[in-house]
mmCIF file of C-alpha atoms in Angstrom:
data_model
loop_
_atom_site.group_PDB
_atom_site.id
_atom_site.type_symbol
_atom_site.label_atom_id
_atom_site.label_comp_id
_atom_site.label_asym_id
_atom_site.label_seq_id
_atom_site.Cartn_x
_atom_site.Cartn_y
_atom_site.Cartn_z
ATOM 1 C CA UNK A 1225 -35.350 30.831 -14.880
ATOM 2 C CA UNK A 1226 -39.119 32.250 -14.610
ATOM 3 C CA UNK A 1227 -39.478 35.562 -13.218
ATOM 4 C CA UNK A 1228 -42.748 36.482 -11.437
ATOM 5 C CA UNK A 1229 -44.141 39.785 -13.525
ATOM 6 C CA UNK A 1230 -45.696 40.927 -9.856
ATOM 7 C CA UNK A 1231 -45.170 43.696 -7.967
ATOM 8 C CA UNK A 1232 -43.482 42.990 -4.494
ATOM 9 C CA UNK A 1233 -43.045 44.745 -1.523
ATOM 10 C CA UNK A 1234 -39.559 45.637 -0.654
ATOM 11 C CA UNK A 1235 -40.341 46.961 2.592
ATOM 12 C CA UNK A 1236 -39.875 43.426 4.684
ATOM 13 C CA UNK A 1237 -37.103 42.852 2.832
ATOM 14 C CA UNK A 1238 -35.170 45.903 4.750
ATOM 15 C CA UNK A 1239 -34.261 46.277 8.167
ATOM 16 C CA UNK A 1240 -35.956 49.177 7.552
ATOM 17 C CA UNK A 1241 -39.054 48.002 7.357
ATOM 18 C CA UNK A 1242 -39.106 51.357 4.070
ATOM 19 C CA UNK A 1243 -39.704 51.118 0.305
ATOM 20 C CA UNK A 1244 -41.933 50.553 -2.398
ATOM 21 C CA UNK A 1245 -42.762 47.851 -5.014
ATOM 22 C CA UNK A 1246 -40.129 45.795 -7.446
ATOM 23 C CA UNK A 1247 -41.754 45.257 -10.410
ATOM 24 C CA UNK A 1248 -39.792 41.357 -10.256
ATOM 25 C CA UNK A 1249 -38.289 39.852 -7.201
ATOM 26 C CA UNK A 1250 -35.575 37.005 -7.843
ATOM 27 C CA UNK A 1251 -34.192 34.925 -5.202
ATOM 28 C CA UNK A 1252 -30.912 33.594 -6.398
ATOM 29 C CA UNK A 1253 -29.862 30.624 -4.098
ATOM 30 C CA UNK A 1254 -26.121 30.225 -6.191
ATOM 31 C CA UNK A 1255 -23.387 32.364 -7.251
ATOM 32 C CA UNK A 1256 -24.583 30.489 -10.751
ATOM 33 C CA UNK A 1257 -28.242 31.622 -10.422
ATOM 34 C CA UNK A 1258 -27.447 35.334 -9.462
ATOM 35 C CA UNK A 1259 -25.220 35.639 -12.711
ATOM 36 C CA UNK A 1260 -28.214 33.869 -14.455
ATOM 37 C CA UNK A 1261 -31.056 36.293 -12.859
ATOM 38 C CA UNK A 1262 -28.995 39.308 -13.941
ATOM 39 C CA UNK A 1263 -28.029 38.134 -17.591
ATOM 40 C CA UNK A 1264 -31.255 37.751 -17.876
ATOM 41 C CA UNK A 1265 -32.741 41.228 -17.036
ATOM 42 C CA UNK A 1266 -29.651 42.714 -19.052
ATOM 43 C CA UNK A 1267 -30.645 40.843 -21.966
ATOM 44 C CA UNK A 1268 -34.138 42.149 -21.421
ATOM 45 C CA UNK A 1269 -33.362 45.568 -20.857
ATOM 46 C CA UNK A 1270 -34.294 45.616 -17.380
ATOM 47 C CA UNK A 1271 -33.168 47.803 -14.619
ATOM 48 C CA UNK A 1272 -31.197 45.162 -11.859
ATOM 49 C CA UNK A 1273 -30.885 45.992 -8.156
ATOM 50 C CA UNK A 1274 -29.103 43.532 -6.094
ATOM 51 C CA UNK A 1275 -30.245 43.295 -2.615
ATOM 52 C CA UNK A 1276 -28.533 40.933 0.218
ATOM 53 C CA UNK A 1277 -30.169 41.567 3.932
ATOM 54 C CA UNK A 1278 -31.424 44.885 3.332
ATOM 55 C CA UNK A 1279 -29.739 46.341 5.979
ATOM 56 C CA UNK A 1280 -27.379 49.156 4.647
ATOM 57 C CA UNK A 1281 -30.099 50.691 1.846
ATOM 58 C CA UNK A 1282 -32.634 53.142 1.890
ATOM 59 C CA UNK A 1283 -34.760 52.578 -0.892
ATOM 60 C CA UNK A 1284 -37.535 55.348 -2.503
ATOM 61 C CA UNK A 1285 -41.244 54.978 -1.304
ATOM 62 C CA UNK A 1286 -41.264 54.733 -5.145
ATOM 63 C CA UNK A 1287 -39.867 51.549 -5.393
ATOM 64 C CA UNK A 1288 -37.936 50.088 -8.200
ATOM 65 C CA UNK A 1289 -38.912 49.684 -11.685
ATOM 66 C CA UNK A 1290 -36.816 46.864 -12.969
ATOM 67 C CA UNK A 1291 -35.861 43.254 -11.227
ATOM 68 C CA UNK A 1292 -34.672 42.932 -7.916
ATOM 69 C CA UNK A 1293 -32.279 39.631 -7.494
ATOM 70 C CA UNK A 1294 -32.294 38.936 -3.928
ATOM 71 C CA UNK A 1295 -28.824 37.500 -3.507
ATOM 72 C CA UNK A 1296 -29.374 33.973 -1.302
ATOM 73 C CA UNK A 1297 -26.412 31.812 -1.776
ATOM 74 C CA UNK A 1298 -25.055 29.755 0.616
ATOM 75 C CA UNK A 1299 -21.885 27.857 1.586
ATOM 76 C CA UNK A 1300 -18.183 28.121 3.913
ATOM 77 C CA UNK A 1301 -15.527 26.955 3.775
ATOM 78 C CA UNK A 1302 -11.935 26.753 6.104
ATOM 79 C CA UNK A 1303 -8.786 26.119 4.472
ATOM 80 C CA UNK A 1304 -5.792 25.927 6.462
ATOM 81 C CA UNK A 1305 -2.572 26.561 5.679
ATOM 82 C CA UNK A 1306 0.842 25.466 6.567
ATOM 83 C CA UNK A 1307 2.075 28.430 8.099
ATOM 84 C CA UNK A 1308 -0.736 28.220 10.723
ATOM 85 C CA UNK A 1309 -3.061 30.911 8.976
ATOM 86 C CA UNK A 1310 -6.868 30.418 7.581
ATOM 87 C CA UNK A 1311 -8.465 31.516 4.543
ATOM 88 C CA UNK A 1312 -12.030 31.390 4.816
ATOM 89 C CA UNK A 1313 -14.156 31.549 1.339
ATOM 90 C CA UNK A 1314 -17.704 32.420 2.392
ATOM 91 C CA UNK A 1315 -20.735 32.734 -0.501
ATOM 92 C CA UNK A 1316 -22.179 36.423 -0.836
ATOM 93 C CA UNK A 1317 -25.769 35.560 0.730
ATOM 94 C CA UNK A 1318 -24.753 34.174 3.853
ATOM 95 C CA UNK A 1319 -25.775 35.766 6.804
ATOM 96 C CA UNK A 1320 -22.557 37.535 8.035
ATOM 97 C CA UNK A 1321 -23.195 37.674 11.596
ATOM 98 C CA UNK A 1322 -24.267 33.606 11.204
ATOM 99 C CA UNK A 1323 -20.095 33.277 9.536
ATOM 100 C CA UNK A 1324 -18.665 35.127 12.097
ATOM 101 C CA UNK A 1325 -20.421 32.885 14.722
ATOM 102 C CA UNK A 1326 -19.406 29.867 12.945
ATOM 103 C CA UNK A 1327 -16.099 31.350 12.739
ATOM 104 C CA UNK A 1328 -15.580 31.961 16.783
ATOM 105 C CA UNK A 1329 -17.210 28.600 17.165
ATOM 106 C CA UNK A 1330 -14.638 26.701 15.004
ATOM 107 C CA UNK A 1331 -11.911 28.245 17.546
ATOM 108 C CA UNK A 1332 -10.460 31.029 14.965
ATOM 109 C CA UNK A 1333 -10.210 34.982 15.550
ATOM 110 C CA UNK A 1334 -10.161 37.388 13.710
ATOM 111 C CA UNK A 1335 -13.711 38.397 12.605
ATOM 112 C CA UNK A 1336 -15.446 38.441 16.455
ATOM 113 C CA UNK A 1337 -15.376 42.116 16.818
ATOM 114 C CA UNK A 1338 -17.318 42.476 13.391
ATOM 115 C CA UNK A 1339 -20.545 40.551 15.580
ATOM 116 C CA UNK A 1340 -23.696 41.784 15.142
ATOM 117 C CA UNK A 1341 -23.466 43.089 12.324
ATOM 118 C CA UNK A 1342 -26.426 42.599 9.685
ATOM 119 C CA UNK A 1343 -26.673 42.004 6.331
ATOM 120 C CA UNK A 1344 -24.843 39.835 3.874
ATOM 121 C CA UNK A 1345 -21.462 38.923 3.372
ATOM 122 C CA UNK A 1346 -20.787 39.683 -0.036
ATOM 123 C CA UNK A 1347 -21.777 43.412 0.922
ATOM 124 C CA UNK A 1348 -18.749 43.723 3.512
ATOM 125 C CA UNK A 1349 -16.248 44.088 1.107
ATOM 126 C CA UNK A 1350 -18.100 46.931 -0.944
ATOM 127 C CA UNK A 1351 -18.898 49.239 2.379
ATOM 128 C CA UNK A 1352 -15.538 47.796 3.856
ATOM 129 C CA UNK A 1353 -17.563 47.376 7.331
ATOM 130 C CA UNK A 1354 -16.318 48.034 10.541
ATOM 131 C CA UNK A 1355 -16.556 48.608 14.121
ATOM 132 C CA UNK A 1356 -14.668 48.587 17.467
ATOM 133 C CA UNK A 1357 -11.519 48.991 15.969
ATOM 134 C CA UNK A 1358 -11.334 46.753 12.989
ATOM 135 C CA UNK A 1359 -12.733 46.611 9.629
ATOM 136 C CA UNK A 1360 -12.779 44.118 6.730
ATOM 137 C CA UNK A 1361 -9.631 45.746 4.250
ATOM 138 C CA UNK A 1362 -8.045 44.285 7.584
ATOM 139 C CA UNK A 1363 -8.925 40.453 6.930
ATOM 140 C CA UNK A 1364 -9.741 40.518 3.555
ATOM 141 C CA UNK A 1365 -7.786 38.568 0.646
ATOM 142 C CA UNK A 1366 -9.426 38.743 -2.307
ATOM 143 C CA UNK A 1367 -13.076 38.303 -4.403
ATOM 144 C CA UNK A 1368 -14.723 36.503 -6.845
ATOM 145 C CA UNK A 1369 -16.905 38.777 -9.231
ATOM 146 C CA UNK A 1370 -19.137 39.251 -11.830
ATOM 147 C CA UNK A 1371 -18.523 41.691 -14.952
ATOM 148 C CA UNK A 1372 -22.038 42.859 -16.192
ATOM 149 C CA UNK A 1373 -19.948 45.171 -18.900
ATOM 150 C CA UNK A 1374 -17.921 41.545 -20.563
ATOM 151 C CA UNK A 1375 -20.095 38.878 -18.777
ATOM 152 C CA UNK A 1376 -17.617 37.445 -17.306
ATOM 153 C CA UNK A 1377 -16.704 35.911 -13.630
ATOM 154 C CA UNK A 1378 -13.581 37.443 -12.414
ATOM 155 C CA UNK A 1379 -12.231 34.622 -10.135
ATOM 156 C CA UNK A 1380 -9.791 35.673 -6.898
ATOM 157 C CA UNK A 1381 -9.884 39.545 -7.481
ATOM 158 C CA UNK A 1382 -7.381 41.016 -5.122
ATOM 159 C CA UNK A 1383 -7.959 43.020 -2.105
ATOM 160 C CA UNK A 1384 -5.756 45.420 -3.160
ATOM 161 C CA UNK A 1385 -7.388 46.078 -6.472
ATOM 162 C CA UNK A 1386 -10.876 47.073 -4.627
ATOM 163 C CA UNK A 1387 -9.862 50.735 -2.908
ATOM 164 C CA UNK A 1388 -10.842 49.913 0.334
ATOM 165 C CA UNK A 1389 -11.183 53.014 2.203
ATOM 166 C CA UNK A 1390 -13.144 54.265 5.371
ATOM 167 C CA UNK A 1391 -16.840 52.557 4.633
ATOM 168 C CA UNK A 1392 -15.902 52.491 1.308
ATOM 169 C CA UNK A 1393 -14.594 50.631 -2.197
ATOM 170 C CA UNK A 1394 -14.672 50.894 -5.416
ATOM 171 C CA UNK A 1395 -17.210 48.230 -5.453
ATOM 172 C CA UNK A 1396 -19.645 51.076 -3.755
ATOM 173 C CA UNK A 1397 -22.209 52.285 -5.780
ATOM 174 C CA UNK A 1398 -21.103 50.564 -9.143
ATOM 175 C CA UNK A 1399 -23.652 48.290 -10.444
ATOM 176 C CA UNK A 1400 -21.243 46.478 -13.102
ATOM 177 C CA UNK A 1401 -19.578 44.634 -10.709
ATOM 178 C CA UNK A 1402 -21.307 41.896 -8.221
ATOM 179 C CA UNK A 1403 -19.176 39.839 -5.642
ATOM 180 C CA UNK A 1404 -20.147 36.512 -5.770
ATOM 181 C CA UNK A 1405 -17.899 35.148 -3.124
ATOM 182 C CA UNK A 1406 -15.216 36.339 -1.163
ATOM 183 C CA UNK A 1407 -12.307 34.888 0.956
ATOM 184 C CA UNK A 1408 -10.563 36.296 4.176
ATOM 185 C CA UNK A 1409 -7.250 35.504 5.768
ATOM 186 C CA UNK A 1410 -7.618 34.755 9.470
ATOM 187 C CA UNK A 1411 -4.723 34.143 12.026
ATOM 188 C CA UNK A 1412 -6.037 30.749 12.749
ATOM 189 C CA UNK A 1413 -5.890 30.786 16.979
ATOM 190 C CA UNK A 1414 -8.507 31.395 18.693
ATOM 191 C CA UNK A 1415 -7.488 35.209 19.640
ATOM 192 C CA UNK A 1416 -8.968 37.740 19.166
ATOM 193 C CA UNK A 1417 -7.770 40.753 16.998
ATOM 194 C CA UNK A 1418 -5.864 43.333 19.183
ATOM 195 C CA UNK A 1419 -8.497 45.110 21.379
ATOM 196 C CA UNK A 1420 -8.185 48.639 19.586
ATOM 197 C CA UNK A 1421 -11.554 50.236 20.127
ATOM 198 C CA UNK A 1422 -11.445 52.007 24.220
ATOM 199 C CA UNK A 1423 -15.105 51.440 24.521
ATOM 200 C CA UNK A 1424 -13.981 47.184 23.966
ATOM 201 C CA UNK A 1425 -10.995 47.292 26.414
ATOM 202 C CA UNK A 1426 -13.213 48.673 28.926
ATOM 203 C CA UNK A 1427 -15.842 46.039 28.754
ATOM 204 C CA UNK A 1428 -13.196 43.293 28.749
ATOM 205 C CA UNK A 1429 -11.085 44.509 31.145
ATOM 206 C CA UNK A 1430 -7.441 44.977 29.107
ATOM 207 C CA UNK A 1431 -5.984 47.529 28.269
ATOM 208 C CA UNK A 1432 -5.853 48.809 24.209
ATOM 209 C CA UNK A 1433 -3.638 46.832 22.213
ATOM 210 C CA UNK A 1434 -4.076 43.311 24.196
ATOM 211 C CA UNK A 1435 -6.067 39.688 22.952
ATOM 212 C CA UNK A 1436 -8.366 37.902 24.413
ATOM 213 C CA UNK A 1437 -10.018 34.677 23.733
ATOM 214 C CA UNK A 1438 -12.226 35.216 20.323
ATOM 215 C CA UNK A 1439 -15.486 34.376 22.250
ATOM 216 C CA UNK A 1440 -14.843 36.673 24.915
ATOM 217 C CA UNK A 1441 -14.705 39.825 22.735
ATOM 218 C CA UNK A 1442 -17.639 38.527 20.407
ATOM 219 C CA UNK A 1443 -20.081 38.442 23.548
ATOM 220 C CA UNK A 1444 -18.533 41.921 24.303
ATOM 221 C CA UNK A 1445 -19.182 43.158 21.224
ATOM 222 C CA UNK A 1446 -22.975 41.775 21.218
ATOM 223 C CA UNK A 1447 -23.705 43.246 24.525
ATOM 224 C CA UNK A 1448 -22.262 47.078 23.788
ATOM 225 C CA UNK A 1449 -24.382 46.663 19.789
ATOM 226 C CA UNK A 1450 -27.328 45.849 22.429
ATOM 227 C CA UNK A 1451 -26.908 48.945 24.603
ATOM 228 C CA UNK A 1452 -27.047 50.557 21.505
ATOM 229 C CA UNK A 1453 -30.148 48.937 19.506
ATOM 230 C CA UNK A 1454 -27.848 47.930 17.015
ATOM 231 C CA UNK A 1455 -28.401 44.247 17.357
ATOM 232 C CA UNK A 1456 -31.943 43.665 14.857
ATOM 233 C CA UNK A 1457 -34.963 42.546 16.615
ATOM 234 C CA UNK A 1458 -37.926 42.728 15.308
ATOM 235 C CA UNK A 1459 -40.156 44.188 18.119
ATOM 236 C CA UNK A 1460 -37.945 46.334 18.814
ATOM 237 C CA UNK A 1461 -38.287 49.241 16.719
ATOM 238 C CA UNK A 1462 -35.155 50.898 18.139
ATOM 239 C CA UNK A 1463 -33.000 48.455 15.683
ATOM 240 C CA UNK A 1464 -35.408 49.205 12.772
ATOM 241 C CA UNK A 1465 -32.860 50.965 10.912
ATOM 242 C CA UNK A 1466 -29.690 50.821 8.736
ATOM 243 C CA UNK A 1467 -26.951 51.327 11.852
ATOM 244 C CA UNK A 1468 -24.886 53.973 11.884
ATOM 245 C CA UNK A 1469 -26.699 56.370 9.139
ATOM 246 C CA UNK A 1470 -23.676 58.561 8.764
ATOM 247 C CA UNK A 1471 -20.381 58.125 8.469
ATOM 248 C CA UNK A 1472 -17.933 60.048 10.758
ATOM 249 C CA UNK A 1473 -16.463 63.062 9.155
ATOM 250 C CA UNK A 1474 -12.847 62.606 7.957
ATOM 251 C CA UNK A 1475 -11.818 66.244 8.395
ATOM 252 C CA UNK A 1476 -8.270 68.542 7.478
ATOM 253 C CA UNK A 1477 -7.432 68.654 11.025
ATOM 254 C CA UNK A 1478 -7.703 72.733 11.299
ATOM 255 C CA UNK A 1479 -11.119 72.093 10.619
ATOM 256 C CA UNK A 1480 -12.122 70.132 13.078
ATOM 257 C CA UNK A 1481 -14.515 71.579 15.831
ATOM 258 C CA UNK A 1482 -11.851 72.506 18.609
ATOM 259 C CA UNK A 1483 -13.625 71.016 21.025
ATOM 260 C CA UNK A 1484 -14.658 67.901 19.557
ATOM 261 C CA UNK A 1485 -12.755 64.175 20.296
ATOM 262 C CA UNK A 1486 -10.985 63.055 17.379
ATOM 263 C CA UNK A 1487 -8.767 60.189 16.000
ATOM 264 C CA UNK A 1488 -5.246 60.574 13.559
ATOM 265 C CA UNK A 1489 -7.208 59.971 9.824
ATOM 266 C CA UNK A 1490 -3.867 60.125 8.169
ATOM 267 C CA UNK A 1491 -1.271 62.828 7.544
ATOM 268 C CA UNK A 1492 -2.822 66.110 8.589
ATOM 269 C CA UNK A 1493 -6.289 64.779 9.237
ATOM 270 C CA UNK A 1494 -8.501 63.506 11.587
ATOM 271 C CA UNK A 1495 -11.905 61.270 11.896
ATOM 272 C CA UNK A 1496 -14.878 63.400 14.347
ATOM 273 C CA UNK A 1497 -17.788 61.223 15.515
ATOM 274 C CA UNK A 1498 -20.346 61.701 13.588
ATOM 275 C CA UNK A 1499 -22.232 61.057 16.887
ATOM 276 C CA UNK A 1500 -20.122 63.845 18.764
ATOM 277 C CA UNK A 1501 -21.320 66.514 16.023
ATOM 278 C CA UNK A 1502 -25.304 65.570 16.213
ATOM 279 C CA UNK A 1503 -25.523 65.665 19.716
ATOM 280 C CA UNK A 1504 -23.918 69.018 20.001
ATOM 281 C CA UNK A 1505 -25.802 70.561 17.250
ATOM 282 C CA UNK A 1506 -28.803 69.924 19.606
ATOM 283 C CA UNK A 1507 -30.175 66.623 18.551
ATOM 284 C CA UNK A 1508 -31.203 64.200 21.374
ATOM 285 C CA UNK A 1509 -31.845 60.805 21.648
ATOM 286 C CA UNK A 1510 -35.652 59.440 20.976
ATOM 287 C CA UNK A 1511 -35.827 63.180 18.829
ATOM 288 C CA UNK A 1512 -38.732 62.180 16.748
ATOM 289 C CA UNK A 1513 -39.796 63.453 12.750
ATOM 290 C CA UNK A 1514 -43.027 63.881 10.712
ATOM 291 C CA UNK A 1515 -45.830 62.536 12.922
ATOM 292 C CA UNK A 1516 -43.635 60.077 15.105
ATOM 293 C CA UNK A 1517 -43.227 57.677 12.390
ATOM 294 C CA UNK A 1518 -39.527 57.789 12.413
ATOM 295 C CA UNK A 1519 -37.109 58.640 15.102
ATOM 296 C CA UNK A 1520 -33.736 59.088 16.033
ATOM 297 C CA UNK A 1521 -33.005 56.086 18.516
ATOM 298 C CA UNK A 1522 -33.892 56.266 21.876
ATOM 299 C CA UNK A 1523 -29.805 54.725 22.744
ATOM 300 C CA UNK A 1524 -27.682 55.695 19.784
ATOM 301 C CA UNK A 1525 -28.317 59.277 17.770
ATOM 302 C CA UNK A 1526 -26.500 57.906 14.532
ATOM 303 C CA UNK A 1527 -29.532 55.564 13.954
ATOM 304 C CA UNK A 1528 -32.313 56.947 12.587
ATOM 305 C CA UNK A 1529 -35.195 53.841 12.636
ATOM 306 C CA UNK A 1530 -38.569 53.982 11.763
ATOM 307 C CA UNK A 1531 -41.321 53.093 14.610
ATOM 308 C CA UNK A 1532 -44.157 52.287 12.435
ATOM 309 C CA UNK A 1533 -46.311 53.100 9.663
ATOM 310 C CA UNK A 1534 -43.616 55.443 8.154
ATOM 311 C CA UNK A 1535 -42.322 56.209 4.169
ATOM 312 C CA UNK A 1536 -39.100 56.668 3.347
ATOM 313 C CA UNK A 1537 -39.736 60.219 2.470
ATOM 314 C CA UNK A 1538 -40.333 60.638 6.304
ATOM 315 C CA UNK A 1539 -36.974 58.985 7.055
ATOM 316 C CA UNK A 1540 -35.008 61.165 4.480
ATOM 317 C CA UNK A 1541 -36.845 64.763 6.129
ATOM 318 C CA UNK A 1542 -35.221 63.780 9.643
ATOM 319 C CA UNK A 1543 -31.563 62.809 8.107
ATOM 320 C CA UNK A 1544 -32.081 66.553 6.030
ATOM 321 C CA UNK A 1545 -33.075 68.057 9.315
ATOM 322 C CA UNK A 1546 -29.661 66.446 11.490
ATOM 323 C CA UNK A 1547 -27.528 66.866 8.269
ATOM 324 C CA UNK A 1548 -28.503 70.839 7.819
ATOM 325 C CA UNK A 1549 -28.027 71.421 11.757
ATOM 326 C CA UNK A 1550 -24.859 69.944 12.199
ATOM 327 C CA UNK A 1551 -23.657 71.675 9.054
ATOM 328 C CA UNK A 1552 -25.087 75.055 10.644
ATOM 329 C CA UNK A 1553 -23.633 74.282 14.410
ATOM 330 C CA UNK A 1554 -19.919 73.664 12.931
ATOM 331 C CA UNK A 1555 -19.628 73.656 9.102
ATOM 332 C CA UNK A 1556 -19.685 69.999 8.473
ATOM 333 C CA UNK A 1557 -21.280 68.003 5.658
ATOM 334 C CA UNK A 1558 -22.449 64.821 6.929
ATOM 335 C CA UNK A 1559 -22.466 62.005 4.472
ATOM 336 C CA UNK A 1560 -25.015 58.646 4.318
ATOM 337 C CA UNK A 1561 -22.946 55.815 5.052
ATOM 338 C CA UNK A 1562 -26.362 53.647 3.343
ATOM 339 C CA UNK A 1563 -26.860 53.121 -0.166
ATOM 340 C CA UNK A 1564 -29.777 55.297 -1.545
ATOM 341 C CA UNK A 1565 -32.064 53.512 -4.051
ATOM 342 C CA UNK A 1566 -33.951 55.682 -5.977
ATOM 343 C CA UNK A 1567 -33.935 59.114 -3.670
ATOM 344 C CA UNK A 1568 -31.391 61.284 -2.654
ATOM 345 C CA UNK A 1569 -30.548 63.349 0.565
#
């Protein structure tokens, strides 16, 4: 496979829009030629990074000094089964808001309130997205990976072995493992998931707990992320971000600001929007950082997006200044729900 020996720009390769120079970029178009691209920088002695859409990493104006395989595979598939239920094996590069789309489409539920979403689908099961009430250790059956450490691809991996957890896995932050494709078990009708999220039930109309026809919540769904900015477009710089850039605090319930909302996290604890704690510890919406390069959106305080001519350096001095306030105002850490290449907070 060649391998270009010239530095690229990362930066358009992020939602972002942040980051310096790989020394080599790889586009892998197969699970085949991602396990190829990264043999072959191991056997080299190269540094890998493995990058899908960009859209949940922060990576150091820096750069990275190794390859870069840009993970671009491609391919769906429905399988139904007798008992009425779908398992739907999707590659790792394709565009996850483009398979739940196809999914709704097709007349199956299930995925719609995980719409506009960006980034890759072989990422969902490491960060275990989620939103309005459902997340993928929900849907998900099992993966297909690759072992850097024996070189070998670990076919149908189960759900259950991967530690999904609250915008987490064990997948997160490992490097030895890559999902190459992964497989989720859908109802098969054309319902939705049960409308959990308030916010939802509003917009539709039902009350928490009720279905609705799989389209009807994905167009929901698209028009709150709107309200928010967190549906990309690329003029406007409002959705050049990573999302949600923290993750909400799962607290030991006594230490939970009194006064702030809160959701059962589990026996004795409870989840605090992150969103809640930054607005309280004085931080407004449109609040900008060093020399109005980046901002904190003008709809949605948990995005921090860059408006132009910005380094991640000035990115990371506005999540240091939110972090350290809400930490002073109440006492709580918050923690990146991005993946940080090559910098720290």
């Amino acid at each position: 496979m060649p391998v270009p020996d010239v530095a690229t720009s990362l930066a358009p390769l992020t939602t972002l829009r942040l980051g310096g120079p790989a020394r080599r970029l790889v586009d892998a178009a197969s699970a085949a030629a991602v396990v190829e691209a990264v043999r072959v920088a191991d056997a080299a002695g190269e540094p890998v990074l493995l990058l899908g859409g960009g859209s949940n990493v922060v990576i150091a104006d820096e750069g990275w000094p190794g390859t870069v395989v840009r993970v671009a595979s491609r391919g769906r598939d429905v399988e139904r089964r007798p008992d009425g239920s779908v398992v739907l094996t999707a590659e790792a590069g394709e565009d996850w808001d483009g398979v739940v789309a196809a999914t709704v489409a097709e007349g199956l539920g299930g995925l719609e309130c995980l719409s506009g979403i960006p980034g890759r689908t072989g990422a969902t099961p490491v960060q275990n997205v989620g939103a309005y009430g459902v997340e993928i250790a929900d849907l998900l059956l099992d993966v297909d990976l690759y072992d850097r450490g024996t070189g070998v691809v670990r076919d149908h991996v189960p759900a259950a072995e991967l530690g999904l957890a609250y915008r987490t896995s064990t997948l997160k932050g490992r490097d030895d493992a890559i999902v190459l494709r992964v497989r989720y078990l859908l109802p098969g009708d054309g319902a939705s998931a049960p409308i959990r999220y308030p916010e939802l039930a509003r917009a539709l109309g039902v009350e928490p707990g009720e279905r609705v026809a799989a389209a009807a919540a994905r167009d929901a769904v698209l028009g709150l992320r709107r309200g928010k900015g967190m549906v990309l477009d690329a003029a406007d710089h409002d959705t050049w971000s990573v999302g949600s850039f923290f993750t909400n605090p799962v607290l030991p319930e006594p230490d939970a600001p009194a006064e702030a909302p809160r959701w059962p996290a589990g026996p004795g604890r409870v989840k605090v929007p992150a969103a809640w704690l930054i607005e309280h510890a004085g931080f407004r919406r449109g609040r900008r950082g060093p020399g109005g390069r980046v901002a904190l959106s003008g709809r949605h305080v948990l995005a921090l997006t860059h408006r132009g001519d910005g380094t991640t350096s000035d990115l990371l001095i506005l999540a240091r200044e939110v972090r350290d306030g809400v930490r002073h105002a109440f006492g709580v850490e918050l923690v990146p729900e991005p993946v940080l290449v090559g910098c720290v907070l």
